[in-house]
PDB file of C-alpha atoms in Angstrom:
ATOM      1  CA  GLN C   1       0.395  -0.330  -0.118  1.00  0.00           C
ATOM      2  CA  VAL C   2       0.945   3.411  -0.568  1.00  0.00           C
ATOM      3  CA  GLN C   3      -0.016   6.807   0.298  1.00  0.00           C
ATOM      4  CA  LEU C   4       0.432   9.419  -1.717  1.00  0.00           C
ATOM      5  CA  VAL C   5      -0.722  13.389  -0.388  1.00  0.00           C
ATOM      6  CA  GLU C   6      -0.035  16.054  -2.701  1.00  0.00           C
ATOM      7  CA  SER C   7       0.689  19.888  -1.981  1.00  0.00           C
ATOM      8  CA  GLY C   8       1.679  23.207  -3.857  1.00  0.00           C
ATOM      9  CA  GLY C   9      -1.213  24.313  -5.101  1.00  0.00           C
ATOM     10  CA  GLY C  10      -2.899  27.402  -5.450  1.00  0.00           C
ATOM     11  CA  SER C  11      -4.168  30.905  -7.911  1.00  0.00           C
ATOM     12  CA  VAL C  12      -2.060  32.326  -9.577  1.00  0.00           C
ATOM     13  CA  GLN C  13      -2.398  35.153 -13.131  1.00  0.00           C
ATOM     14  CA  THR C  14      -1.339  33.870 -16.623  1.00  0.00           C
ATOM     15  CA  GLY C  15       2.463  33.373 -17.302  1.00  0.00           C
ATOM     16  CA  GLY C  16       3.259  32.078 -13.511  1.00  0.00           C
ATOM     17  CA  SER C  17       4.824  29.159 -11.947  1.00  0.00           C
ATOM     18  CA  LEU C  18       3.622  27.021  -9.409  1.00  0.00           C
ATOM     19  CA  ARG C  19       5.818  23.452  -7.918  1.00  0.00           C
ATOM     20  CA  LEU C  20       3.118  21.006  -6.769  1.00  0.00           C
ATOM     21  CA  ALA C  21       4.715  17.985  -4.425  1.00  0.00           C
ATOM     22  CA  CYS C  22       3.502  14.298  -4.151  1.00  0.00           C
ATOM     23  CA  ALA C  23       5.160  13.266  -0.086  1.00  0.00           C
ATOM     24  CA  ALA C  24       4.763   8.468  -0.270  1.00  0.00           C
ATOM     25  CA  SER C  25       4.619   7.596   2.418  1.00  0.00           C
ATOM     26  CA  GLY C  26       4.571   3.316   3.282  1.00  0.00           C
ATOM     27  CA  THR C  27       5.519   0.117   1.281  1.00  0.00           C
ATOM     28  CA  THR C  28       7.825   3.032  -1.493  1.00  0.00           C
ATOM     29  CA  ALA C  29      11.081  -0.119  -0.930  1.00  0.00           C
ATOM     30  CA  SER C  30       9.531  -0.786  -4.075  1.00  0.00           C
ATOM     31  CA  PRO C  31       9.962   1.386  -7.859  1.00  0.00           C
ATOM     32  CA  TYR C  32       6.945   2.417  -8.382  1.00  0.00           C
ATOM     33  CA  TYR C  33       6.000   4.281 -11.844  1.00  0.00           C
ATOM     34  CA  MET C  34       4.571   8.059 -10.960  1.00  0.00           C
ATOM     35  CA  ALA C  35       2.435  10.512 -12.978  1.00  0.00           C
ATOM     36  CA  TRP C  36       0.789  13.481 -12.065  1.00  0.00           C
ATOM     37  CA  PHE C  37      -2.689  13.945 -13.523  1.00  0.00           C
ATOM     38  CA  ARG C  38      -5.345  17.310 -13.334  1.00  0.00           C
ATOM     39  CA  GLN C  39      -9.091  17.362 -13.856  1.00  0.00           C
ATOM     40  CA  ALA C  40     -10.875  20.009 -14.738  1.00  0.00           C
ATOM     41  CA  PRO C  41     -15.368  21.188 -13.438  1.00  0.00           C
ATOM     42  CA  GLY C  42     -16.656  19.521 -16.555  1.00  0.00           C
ATOM     43  CA  LYS C  43     -14.168  17.339 -18.256  1.00  0.00           C
ATOM     44  CA  GLU C  44     -12.347  14.230 -17.676  1.00  0.00           C
ATOM     45  CA  ARG C  45      -9.030  13.696 -15.592  1.00  0.00           C
ATOM     46  CA  GLU C  46      -6.547  13.471 -18.265  1.00  0.00           C
ATOM     47  CA  GLY C  47      -2.718  12.964 -17.456  1.00  0.00           C
ATOM     48  CA  VAL C  48      -0.033  15.441 -17.653  1.00  0.00           C
ATOM     49  CA  ALA C  49       3.026  13.768 -16.654  1.00  0.00           C
ATOM     50  CA  ALA C  50       4.661  10.487 -15.688  1.00  0.00           C
ATOM     51  CA  ILE C  51       7.957   9.314 -14.870  1.00  0.00           C
ATOM     52  CA  SER C  52       9.400   5.794 -13.972  1.00  0.00           C
ATOM     53  CA  PRO C  53      11.109   4.318 -11.766  1.00  0.00           C
ATOM     54  CA  ASN C  54      14.943   3.757 -11.653  1.00  0.00           C
ATOM     55  CA  LEU C  55      16.462   5.380 -14.810  1.00  0.00           C
ATOM     56  CA  SER C  56      13.279   8.128 -14.330  1.00  0.00           C
ATOM     57  CA  LEU C  57      12.491   8.248 -18.257  1.00  0.00           C
ATOM     58  CA  THR C  58       9.278  11.034 -18.473  1.00  0.00           C
ATOM     59  CA  ASN C  59       6.556  11.506 -20.821  1.00  0.00           C
ATOM     60  CA  TYR C  60       3.970  14.227 -20.816  1.00  0.00           C
ATOM     61  CA  ALA C  61       0.962  15.639 -22.556  1.00  0.00           C
ATOM     62  CA  ASP C  62       1.451  17.591 -25.902  1.00  0.00           C
ATOM     63  CA  SER C  63      -0.226  20.217 -23.868  1.00  0.00           C
ATOM     64  CA  VAL C  64       1.793  20.880 -21.799  1.00  0.00           C
ATOM     65  CA  LYS C  65       5.819  19.323 -23.417  1.00  0.00           C
ATOM     66  CA  GLY C  66       8.124  22.451 -22.866  1.00  0.00           C
ATOM     67  CA  ARG C  67       6.406  24.386 -19.849  1.00  0.00           C
ATOM     68  CA  PHE C  68       6.142  21.278 -17.205  1.00  0.00           C
ATOM     69  CA  THR C  69       9.034  19.344 -15.670  1.00  0.00           C
ATOM     70  CA  ILE C  70       8.828  16.273 -13.699  1.00  0.00           C
ATOM     71  CA  SER C  71      11.229  14.866 -10.757  1.00  0.00           C
ATOM     72  CA  ARG C  72      11.602  12.421  -8.830  1.00  0.00           C
ATOM     73  CA  ASP C  73      13.579  12.371  -5.465  1.00  0.00           C
ATOM     74  CA  ASP C  74      13.373   9.147  -4.168  1.00  0.00           C
ATOM     75  CA  SER C  75      15.836   9.767  -0.705  1.00  0.00           C
ATOM     76  CA  LYS C  76      12.780  11.356   0.298  1.00  0.00           C
ATOM     77  CA  ASN C  77       9.710   9.389  -1.491  1.00  0.00           C
ATOM     78  CA  ILE C  78       8.799  13.041  -3.492  1.00  0.00           C
ATOM     79  CA  LEU C  79       7.551  13.461  -6.795  1.00  0.00           C
ATOM     80  CA  TYR C  80       7.934  17.689  -7.688  1.00  0.00           C
ATOM     81  CA  LEU C  81       6.166  19.118 -11.177  1.00  0.00           C
ATOM     82  CA  GLN C  82       6.789  22.089 -11.707  1.00  0.00           C
ATOM     83  CA  MET C  83       4.772  24.233 -13.734  1.00  0.00           C
ATOM     84  CA  ASN C  84       5.192  27.047 -16.291  1.00  0.00           C
ATOM     85  CA  SER C  85       3.972  29.896 -18.070  1.00  0.00           C
ATOM     86  CA  LEU C  86       0.954  28.761 -16.785  1.00  0.00           C
ATOM     87  CA  LYS C  87      -2.168  29.440 -18.791  1.00  0.00           C
ATOM     88  CA  PRO C  88      -5.845  29.511 -18.047  1.00  0.00           C
ATOM     89  CA  GLU C  89      -6.536  26.300 -19.104  1.00  0.00           C
ATOM     90  CA  ASP C  90      -4.151  24.904 -16.554  1.00  0.00           C
ATOM     91  CA  THR C  91      -6.873  25.670 -14.151  1.00  0.00           C
ATOM     92  CA  ALA C  92      -7.797  21.951 -12.613  1.00  0.00           C
ATOM     93  CA  LEU C  93      -7.452  19.489  -9.729  1.00  0.00           C
ATOM     94  CA  TYR C  94      -3.962  17.840  -9.847  1.00  0.00           C
ATOM     95  CA  TYR C  95      -3.218  14.373  -8.641  1.00  0.00           C
ATOM     96  CA  CYS C  96      -0.870  12.097  -8.542  1.00  0.00           C
ATOM     97  CA  ALA C  97      -0.937   8.651  -9.010  1.00  0.00           C
ATOM     98  CA  ALA C  98       1.114   5.113  -8.920  1.00  0.00           C
ATOM     99  CA  ASP C  99       1.587   1.612  -9.681  1.00  0.00           C
ATOM    100  CA  ARG C 100       4.274  -0.955  -9.489  1.00  0.00           C
ATOM    101  CA  SER C 101       4.197  -1.450 -13.494  1.00  0.00           C
ATOM    102  CA  ILE C 102       2.673   0.280 -15.885  1.00  0.00           C
ATOM    103  CA  SER C 103       1.741  -2.074 -19.499  1.00  0.00           C
ATOM    104  CA  ARG C 104       3.273   0.381 -21.758  1.00  0.00           C
ATOM    105  CA  TRP C 105       4.930   2.885 -21.210  1.00  0.00           C
ATOM    106  CA  SER C 106       5.519   4.698 -24.573  1.00  0.00           C
ATOM    107  CA  THR C 107       1.548   4.581 -24.890  1.00  0.00           C
ATOM    108  CA  THR C 108      -0.729   3.523 -21.864  1.00  0.00           C
ATOM    109  CA  TRP C 109       1.206   6.208 -18.744  1.00  0.00           C
ATOM    110  CA  HIS C 110      -1.241   8.270 -19.458  1.00  0.00           C
ATOM    111  CA  GLN C 111      -5.099   5.895 -18.710  1.00  0.00           C
ATOM    112  CA  ASN C 112      -5.953   6.448 -15.251  1.00  0.00           C
ATOM    113  CA  SER C 113      -6.220   2.206 -15.674  1.00  0.00           C
ATOM    114  CA  GLU C 114      -2.729   2.316 -15.205  1.00  0.00           C
ATOM    115  CA  TYR C 115      -2.467   3.469 -12.102  1.00  0.00           C
ATOM    116  CA  SER C 116      -3.739   1.931  -8.888  1.00  0.00           C
ATOM    117  CA  TYR C 117      -3.057   4.369  -5.913  1.00  0.00           C
ATOM    118  CA  TRP C 118      -4.068   8.490  -6.290  1.00  0.00           C
ATOM    119  CA  GLY C 119      -4.242  11.471  -3.991  1.00  0.00           C
ATOM    120  CA  GLN C 120      -6.442  13.474  -2.890  1.00  0.00           C
ATOM    121  CA  GLY C 121      -5.701  16.657  -5.133  1.00  0.00           C
ATOM    122  CA  THR C 122      -4.438  20.467  -4.713  1.00  0.00           C
ATOM    123  CA  GLN C 123      -6.568  22.861  -6.580  1.00  0.00           C
ATOM    124  CA  VAL C 124      -4.199  25.102  -9.552  1.00  0.00           C
ATOM    125  CA  THR C 125      -6.321  28.077 -10.967  1.00  0.00           C
ATOM    126  CA  VAL C 126      -4.516  30.163 -13.314  1.00  0.00           C
ATOM    127  CA  SER C 127      -6.529  33.447 -14.127  1.00  0.00           C
ATOM    128  CA  SER C 128      -5.839  35.531 -17.033  1.00  0.00           C
TER     129      SER C 128
END
């Protein structure tokens, strides 16, 4: 079992930056694939970025490439999402997710069904 707790959300203006953090606890001895998802009002939850264990390979949604950076500090069991050049369309509830395996890293990393563990979310609001 893994428990995930997100933090770092808030309200910023267009062009601003935020850094989200996700603290993992519980059975963290095994390496996990970890990801950030987001859900805007009236929309489905979508994958934003993901990072593999060991080599820390990364995947990003096209909408955030070049603006967001996912990283992990396994010594502290923390996952990060650095968000720069924020836009109003980035407004959403951001979730951290984890699982021990992903069926096809390059093509299924963004699917909700790939992840067994989820945090409660942290709100990000970007105003124009």
